[in-house]
CSV table of C-alpha atoms and ligand atoms in Angstrom, one decimal:
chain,number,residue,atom,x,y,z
U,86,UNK,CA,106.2,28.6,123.8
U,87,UNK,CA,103.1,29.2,121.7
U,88,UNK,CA,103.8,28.5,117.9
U,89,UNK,CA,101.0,29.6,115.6
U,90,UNK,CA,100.4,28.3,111.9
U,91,UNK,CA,98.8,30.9,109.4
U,92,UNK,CA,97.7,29.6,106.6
U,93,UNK,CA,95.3,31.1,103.9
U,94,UNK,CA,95.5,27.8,102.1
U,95,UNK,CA,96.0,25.4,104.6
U,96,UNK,CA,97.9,22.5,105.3
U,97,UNK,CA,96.4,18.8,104.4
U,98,UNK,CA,95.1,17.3,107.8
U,99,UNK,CA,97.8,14.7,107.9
U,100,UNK,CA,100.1,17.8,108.1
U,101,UNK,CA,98.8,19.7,110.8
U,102,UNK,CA,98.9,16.4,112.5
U,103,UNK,CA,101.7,16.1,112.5
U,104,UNK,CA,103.1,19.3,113.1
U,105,UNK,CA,100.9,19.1,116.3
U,106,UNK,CA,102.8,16.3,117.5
U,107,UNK,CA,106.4,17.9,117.0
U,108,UNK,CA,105.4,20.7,118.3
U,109,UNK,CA,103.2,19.1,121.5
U,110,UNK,CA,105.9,16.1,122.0
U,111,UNK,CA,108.9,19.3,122.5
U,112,UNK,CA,106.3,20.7,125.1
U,113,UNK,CA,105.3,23.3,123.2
U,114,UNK,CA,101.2,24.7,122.4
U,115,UNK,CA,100.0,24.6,118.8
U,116,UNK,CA,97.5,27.2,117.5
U,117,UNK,CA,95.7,27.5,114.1
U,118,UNK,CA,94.5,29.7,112.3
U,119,UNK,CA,93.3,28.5,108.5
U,120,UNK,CA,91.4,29.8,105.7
U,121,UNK,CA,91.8,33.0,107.0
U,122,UNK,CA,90.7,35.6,104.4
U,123,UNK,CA,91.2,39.2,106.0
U,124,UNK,CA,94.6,40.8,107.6
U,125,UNK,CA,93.2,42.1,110.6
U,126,UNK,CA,92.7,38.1,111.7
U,127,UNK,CA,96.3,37.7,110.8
U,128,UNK,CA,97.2,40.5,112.7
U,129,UNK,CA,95.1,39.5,115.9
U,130,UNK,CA,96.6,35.8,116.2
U,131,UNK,CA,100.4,36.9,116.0
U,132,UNK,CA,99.7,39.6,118.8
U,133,UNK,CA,101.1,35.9,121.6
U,134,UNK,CA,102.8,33.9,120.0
U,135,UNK,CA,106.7,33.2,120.1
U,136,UNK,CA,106.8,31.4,116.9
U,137,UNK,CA,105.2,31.3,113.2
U,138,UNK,CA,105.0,29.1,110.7
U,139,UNK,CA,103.4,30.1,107.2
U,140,UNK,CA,103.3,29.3,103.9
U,141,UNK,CA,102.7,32.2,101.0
U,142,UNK,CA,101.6,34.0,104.0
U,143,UNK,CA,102.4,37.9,104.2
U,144,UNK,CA,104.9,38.6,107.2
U,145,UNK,CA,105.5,42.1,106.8
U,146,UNK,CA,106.7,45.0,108.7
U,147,UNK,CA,102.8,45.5,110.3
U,148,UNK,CA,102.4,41.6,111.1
U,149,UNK,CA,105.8,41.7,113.2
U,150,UNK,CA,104.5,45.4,114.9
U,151,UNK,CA,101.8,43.1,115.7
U,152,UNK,CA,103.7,40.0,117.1
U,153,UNK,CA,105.5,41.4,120.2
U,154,UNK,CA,107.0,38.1,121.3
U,155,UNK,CA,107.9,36.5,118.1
U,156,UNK,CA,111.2,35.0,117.9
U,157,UNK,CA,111.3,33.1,114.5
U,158,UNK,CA,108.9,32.6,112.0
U,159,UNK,CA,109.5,29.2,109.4
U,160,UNK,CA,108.3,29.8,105.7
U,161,UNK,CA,106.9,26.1,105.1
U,162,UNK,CA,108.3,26.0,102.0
U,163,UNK,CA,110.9,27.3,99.3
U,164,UNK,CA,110.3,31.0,98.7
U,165,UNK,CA,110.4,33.1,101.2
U,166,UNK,CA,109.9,36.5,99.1
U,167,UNK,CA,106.4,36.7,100.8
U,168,UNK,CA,108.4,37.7,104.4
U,169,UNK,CA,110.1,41.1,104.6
U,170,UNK,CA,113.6,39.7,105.4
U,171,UNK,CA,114.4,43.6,106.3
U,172,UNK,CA,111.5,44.1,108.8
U,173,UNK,CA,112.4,40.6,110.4
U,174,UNK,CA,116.2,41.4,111.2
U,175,UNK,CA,115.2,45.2,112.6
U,176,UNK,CA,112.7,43.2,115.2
U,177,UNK,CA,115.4,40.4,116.0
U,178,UNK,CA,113.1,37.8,114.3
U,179,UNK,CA,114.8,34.6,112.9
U,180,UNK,CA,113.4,34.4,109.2
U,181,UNK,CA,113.4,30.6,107.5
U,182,UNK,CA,112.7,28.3,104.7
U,183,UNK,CA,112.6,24.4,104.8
U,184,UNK,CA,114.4,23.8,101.7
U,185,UNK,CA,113.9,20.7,99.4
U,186,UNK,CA,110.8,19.7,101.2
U,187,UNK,CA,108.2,20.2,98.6
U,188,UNK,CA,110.2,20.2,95.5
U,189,UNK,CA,108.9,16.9,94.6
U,190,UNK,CA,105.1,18.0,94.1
U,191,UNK,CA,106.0,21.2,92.1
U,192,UNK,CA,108.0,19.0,89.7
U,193,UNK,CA,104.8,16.6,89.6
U,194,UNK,CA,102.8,19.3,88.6
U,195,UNK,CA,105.1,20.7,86.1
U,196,UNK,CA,104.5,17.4,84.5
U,197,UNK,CA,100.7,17.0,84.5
U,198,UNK,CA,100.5,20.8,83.4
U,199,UNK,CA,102.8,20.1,80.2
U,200,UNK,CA,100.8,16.9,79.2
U,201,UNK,CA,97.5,19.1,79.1
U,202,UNK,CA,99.5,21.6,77.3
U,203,UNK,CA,100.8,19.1,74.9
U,204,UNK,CA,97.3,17.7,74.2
U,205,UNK,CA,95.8,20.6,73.6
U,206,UNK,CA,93.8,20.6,77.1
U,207,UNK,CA,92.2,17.3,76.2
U,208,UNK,CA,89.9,18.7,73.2
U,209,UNK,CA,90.0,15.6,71.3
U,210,UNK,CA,92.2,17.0,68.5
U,211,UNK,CA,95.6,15.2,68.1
U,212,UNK,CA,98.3,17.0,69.9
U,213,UNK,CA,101.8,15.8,70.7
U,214,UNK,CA,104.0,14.0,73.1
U,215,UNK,CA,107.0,15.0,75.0
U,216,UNK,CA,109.5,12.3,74.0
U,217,UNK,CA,112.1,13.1,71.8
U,218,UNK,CA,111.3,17.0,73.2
U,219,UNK,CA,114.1,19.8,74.5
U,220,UNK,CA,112.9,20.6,78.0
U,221,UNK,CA,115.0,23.8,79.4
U,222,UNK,CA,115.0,24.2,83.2
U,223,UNK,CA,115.9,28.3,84.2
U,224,UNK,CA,117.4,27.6,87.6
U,225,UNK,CA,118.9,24.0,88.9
U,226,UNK,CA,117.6,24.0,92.8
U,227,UNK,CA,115.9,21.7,94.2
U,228,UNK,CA,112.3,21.9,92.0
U,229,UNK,CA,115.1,21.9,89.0
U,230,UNK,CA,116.5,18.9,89.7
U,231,UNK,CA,113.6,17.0,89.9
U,232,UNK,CA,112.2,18.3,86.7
U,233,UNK,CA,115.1,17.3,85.6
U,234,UNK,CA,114.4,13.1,86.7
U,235,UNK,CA,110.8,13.3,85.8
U,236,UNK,CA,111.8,14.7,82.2
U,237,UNK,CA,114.2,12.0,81.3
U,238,UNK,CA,111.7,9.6,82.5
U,239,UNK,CA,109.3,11.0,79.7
U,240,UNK,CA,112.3,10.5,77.3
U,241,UNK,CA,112.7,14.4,77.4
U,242,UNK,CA,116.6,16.1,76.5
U,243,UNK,CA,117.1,17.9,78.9
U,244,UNK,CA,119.0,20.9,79.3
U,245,UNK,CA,119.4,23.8,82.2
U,246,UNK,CA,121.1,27.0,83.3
U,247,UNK,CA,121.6,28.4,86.9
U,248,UNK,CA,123.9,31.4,87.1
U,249,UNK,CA,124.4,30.5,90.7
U,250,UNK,CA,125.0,26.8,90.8
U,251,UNK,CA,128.3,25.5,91.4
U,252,UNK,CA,130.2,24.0,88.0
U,253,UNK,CA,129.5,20.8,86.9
U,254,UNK,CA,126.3,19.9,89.1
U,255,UNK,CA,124.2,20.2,86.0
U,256,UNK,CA,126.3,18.0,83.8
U,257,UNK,CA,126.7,15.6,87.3
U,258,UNK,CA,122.9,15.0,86.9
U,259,UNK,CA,122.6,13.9,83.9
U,260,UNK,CA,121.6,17.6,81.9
U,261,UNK,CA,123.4,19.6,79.5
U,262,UNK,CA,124.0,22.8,80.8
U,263,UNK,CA,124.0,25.7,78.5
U,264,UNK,CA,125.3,29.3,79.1
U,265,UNK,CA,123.0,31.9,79.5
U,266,UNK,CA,119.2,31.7,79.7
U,267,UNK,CA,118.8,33.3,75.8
U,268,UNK,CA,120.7,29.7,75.0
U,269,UNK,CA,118.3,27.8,76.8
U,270,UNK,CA,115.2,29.7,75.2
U,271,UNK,CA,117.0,29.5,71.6
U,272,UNK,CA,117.9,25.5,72.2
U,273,UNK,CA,114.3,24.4,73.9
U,274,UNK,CA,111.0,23.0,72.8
U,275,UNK,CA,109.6,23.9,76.4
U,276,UNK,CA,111.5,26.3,78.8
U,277,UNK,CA,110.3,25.4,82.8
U,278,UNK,CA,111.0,28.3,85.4
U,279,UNK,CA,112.4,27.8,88.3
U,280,UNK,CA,114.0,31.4,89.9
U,281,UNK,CA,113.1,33.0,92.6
U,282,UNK,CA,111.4,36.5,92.7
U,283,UNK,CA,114.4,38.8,93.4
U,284,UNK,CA,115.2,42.2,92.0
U,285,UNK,CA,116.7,41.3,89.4
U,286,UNK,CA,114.7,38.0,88.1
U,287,UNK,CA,111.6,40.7,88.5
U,288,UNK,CA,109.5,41.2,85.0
U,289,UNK,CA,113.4,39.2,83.7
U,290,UNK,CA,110.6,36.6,81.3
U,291,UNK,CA,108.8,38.6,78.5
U,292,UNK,CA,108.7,40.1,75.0
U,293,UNK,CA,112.7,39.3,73.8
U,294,UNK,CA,113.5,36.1,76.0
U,295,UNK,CA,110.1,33.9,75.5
U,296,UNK,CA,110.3,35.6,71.4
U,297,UNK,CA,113.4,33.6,71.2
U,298,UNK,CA,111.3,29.7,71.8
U,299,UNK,CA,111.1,27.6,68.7
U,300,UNK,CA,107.8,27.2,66.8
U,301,UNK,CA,105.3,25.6,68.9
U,302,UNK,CA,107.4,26.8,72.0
U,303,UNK,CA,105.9,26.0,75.4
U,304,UNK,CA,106.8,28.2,78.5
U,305,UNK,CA,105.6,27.1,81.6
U,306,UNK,CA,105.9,28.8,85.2
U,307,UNK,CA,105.4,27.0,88.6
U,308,UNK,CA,107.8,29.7,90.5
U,309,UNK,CA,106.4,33.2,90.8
U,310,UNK,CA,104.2,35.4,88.7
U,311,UNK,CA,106.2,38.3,89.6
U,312,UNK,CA,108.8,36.8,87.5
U,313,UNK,CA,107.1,37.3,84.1
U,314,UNK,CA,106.6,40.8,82.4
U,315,UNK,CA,102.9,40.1,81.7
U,316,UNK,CA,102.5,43.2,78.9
U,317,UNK,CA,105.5,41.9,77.0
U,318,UNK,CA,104.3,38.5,77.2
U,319,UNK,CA,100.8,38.8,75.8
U,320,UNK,CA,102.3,41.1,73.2
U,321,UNK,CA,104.5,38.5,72.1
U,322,UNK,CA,101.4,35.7,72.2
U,323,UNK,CA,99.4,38.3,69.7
U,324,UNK,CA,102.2,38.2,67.9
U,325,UNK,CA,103.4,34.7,67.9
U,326,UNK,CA,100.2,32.7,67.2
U,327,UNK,CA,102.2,29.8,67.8
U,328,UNK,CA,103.3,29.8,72.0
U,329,UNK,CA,101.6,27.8,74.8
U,330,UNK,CA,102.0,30.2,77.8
U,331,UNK,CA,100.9,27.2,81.2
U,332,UNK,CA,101.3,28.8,84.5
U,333,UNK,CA,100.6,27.7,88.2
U,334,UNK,CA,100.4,31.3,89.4
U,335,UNK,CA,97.5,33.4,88.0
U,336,UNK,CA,98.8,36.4,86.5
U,337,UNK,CA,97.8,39.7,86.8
U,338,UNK,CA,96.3,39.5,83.6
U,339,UNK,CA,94.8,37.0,83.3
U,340,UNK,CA,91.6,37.8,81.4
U,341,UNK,CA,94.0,39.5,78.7
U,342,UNK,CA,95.8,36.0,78.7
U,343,UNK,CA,93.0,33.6,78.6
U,344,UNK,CA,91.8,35.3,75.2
U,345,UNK,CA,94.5,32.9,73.8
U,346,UNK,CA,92.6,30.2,73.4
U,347,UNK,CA,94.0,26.8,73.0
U,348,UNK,CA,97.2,28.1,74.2
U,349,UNK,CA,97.2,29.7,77.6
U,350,UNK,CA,95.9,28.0,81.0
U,351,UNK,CA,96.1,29.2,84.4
U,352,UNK,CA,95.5,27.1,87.7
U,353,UNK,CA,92.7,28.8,89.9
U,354,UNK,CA,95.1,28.4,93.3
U,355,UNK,CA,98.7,28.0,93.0
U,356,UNK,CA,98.8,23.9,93.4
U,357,UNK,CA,103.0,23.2,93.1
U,358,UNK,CA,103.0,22.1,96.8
U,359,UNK,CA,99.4,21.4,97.5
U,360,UNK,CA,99.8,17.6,98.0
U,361,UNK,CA,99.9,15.4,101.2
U,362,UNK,CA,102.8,14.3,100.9
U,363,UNK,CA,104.7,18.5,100.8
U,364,UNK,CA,102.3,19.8,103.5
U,365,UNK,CA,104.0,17.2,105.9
U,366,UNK,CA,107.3,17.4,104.6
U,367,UNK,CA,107.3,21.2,104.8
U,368,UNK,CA,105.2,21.3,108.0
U,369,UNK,CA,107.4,18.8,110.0
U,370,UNK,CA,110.6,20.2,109.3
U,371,UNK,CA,109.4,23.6,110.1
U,372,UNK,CA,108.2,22.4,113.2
U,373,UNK,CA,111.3,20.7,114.4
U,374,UNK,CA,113.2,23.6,113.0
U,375,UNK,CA,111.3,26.0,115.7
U,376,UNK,CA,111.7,22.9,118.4
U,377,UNK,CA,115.7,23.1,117.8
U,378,UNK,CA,115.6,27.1,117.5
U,379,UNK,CA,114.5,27.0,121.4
U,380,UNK,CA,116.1,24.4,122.4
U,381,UNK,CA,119.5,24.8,121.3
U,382,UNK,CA,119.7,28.4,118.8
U,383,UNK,CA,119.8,26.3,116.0
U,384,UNK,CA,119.1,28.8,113.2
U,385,UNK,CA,120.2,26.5,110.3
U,386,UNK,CA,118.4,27.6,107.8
U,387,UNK,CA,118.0,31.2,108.8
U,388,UNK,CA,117.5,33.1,105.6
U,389,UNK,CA,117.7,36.8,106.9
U,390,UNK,CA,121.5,36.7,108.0
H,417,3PG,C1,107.3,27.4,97.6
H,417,3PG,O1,108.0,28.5,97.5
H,417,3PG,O2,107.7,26.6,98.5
H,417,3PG,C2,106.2,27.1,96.8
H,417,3PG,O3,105.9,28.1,95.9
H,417,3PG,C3,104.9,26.6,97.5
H,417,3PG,O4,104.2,27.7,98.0
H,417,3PG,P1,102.8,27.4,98.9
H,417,3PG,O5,103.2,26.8,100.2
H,417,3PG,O6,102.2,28.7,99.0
H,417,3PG,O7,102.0,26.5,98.1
């Protein structure tokens, strides 16, 4: 079987390697195509191949037209709102995710970004420190939960809401759970998201829900842009001379946002998952997740049921 990886931002070196093993040592041919920067060359490299593996990559109903043999196609990654889970079912392609694998690095990073934050992106005017600090997560998955460790190891309280996750998990690790997301914005110093883009989470963060932070309120976003309602946010920051707005997902808008000096900052390239360490994670498991889809039907983590 030929298995192709897309990637616009490509996988660390270590990662492909590996991947090419899996997917050599199950007898399998591995094909690449990085960096690439226009459709058409997406559409081209799917036209042979039986399997895909992506990461933010766009798999929608004009890649699968494209990809006349594809049988399953494994989103390196947690989010799979970048495949179009209808298009997939209707051409009997198996949609995945790899769960878990790079939850680690997006917690990191929620980390590093918050410390810039907190020091006023390292102006040399005296900013503040996170101990002592309430720390909200919105949605306890995996990125969640690790938040969750790394902000009691800065000395953080900690406190979450996840309308989906089973009772008592939260409390289990450690957090306090609250009871709707308004409680977690009313309780926290810094509010971290962590929900998917689904209908209903879509434009769910603006005007009335980040209004309800404390003074000197910190929300930060490492999930999806698509999650925020940009206008009512940056009416809100006019407003509220006070919020830090840190996000690992460029926005929209963000030359209206970055005239909030001192309190708004935007990585150029999402960067949650961009370490070493995720690539391989990711990348491996979505390779042996294609190796046990041919050879036994495994379709474990099939997310287009
Ligand atoms: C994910 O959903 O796994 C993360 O957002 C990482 O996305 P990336 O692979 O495009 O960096």
């Amino acid at each position: 079987m030929k298995v192709l990886v897309a990637t616009e931002k490509p996988f660390a070196a270590a990662a492909v390697e590996g991947i090419r093993k899996e997917v050599e040592n199950a007898g399998h041919e591995l094909l690449l195509l990085e960096k690439y920067t226009e459709k058409a060359q997406l559409l081209e490299a799917v036209k042979d191949v039986e399997a895909l593996i992506i990461r933010s990559d766009k798999v929608d109903a004009e890649v699968l037209d494209a990809a006349k043999k594809l049988q399953i196609v494994v989103r390196a990654g947690a989010g799979y709102d970048n495949i179009d889970l209808e298009a997939a079912t209707a051409h009997h392609v198996v949609a995945e995710n790899t769960p878990g694998q790079n939850s680690n690095a997006v917690a990191e990073l929620v980390f590093g970004l918050l410390v810039y934050a907190v020091r006023n992106f390292y102006n040399g005017k005296a900013g503040t420190e996170l101990m002592g600090k309430k720390l909200g997560i919105l949605a306890f998955g995996n990125v969640g939960r690790n938040v969750a460790r790394v902000g009691k190891g800065f000395g953080m309280e900690v406190y979450a809401y996840d309308a989906f996750c089973p009772a008592g998990v939260i409390e289990q690790a450690g957090v306090h759970a609250v009871k709707s997301g308004d409680e977690l914005f009313r309780t926290c110093d810094v509010v971290s998201l962590h929900i998917p883009a689904t209908p209903e989470t879509r434009g769910s963060i603006g005007y009335d829900t980040v209004g309800q932070l404390k003074k000197g309120g910190i929300l930060i976003n490492t999930a999806r842009k698509e999650v925020i309602d940009e206008p009512g946010l940056i009416k809100l920051m006019g407003e509220r001379t006070d919020l830090k707005f840190i996000t690992d997902i460029k926005p929209d808008a963000d030359a209206e946002f970055a005239k909030f000096e001192g309190r708004y900052f935007s990585t150029p390239k999402k960067m949650g998952a961009q370490t070493a360490e995720a690539n391989t994670n990711a990348g491996i498991a979505a390779a042996r997740q294609i190796n046990a889809f041919f050879k036994d039907g495994c379709t474990k983590f099939q997310v287009n049921k």
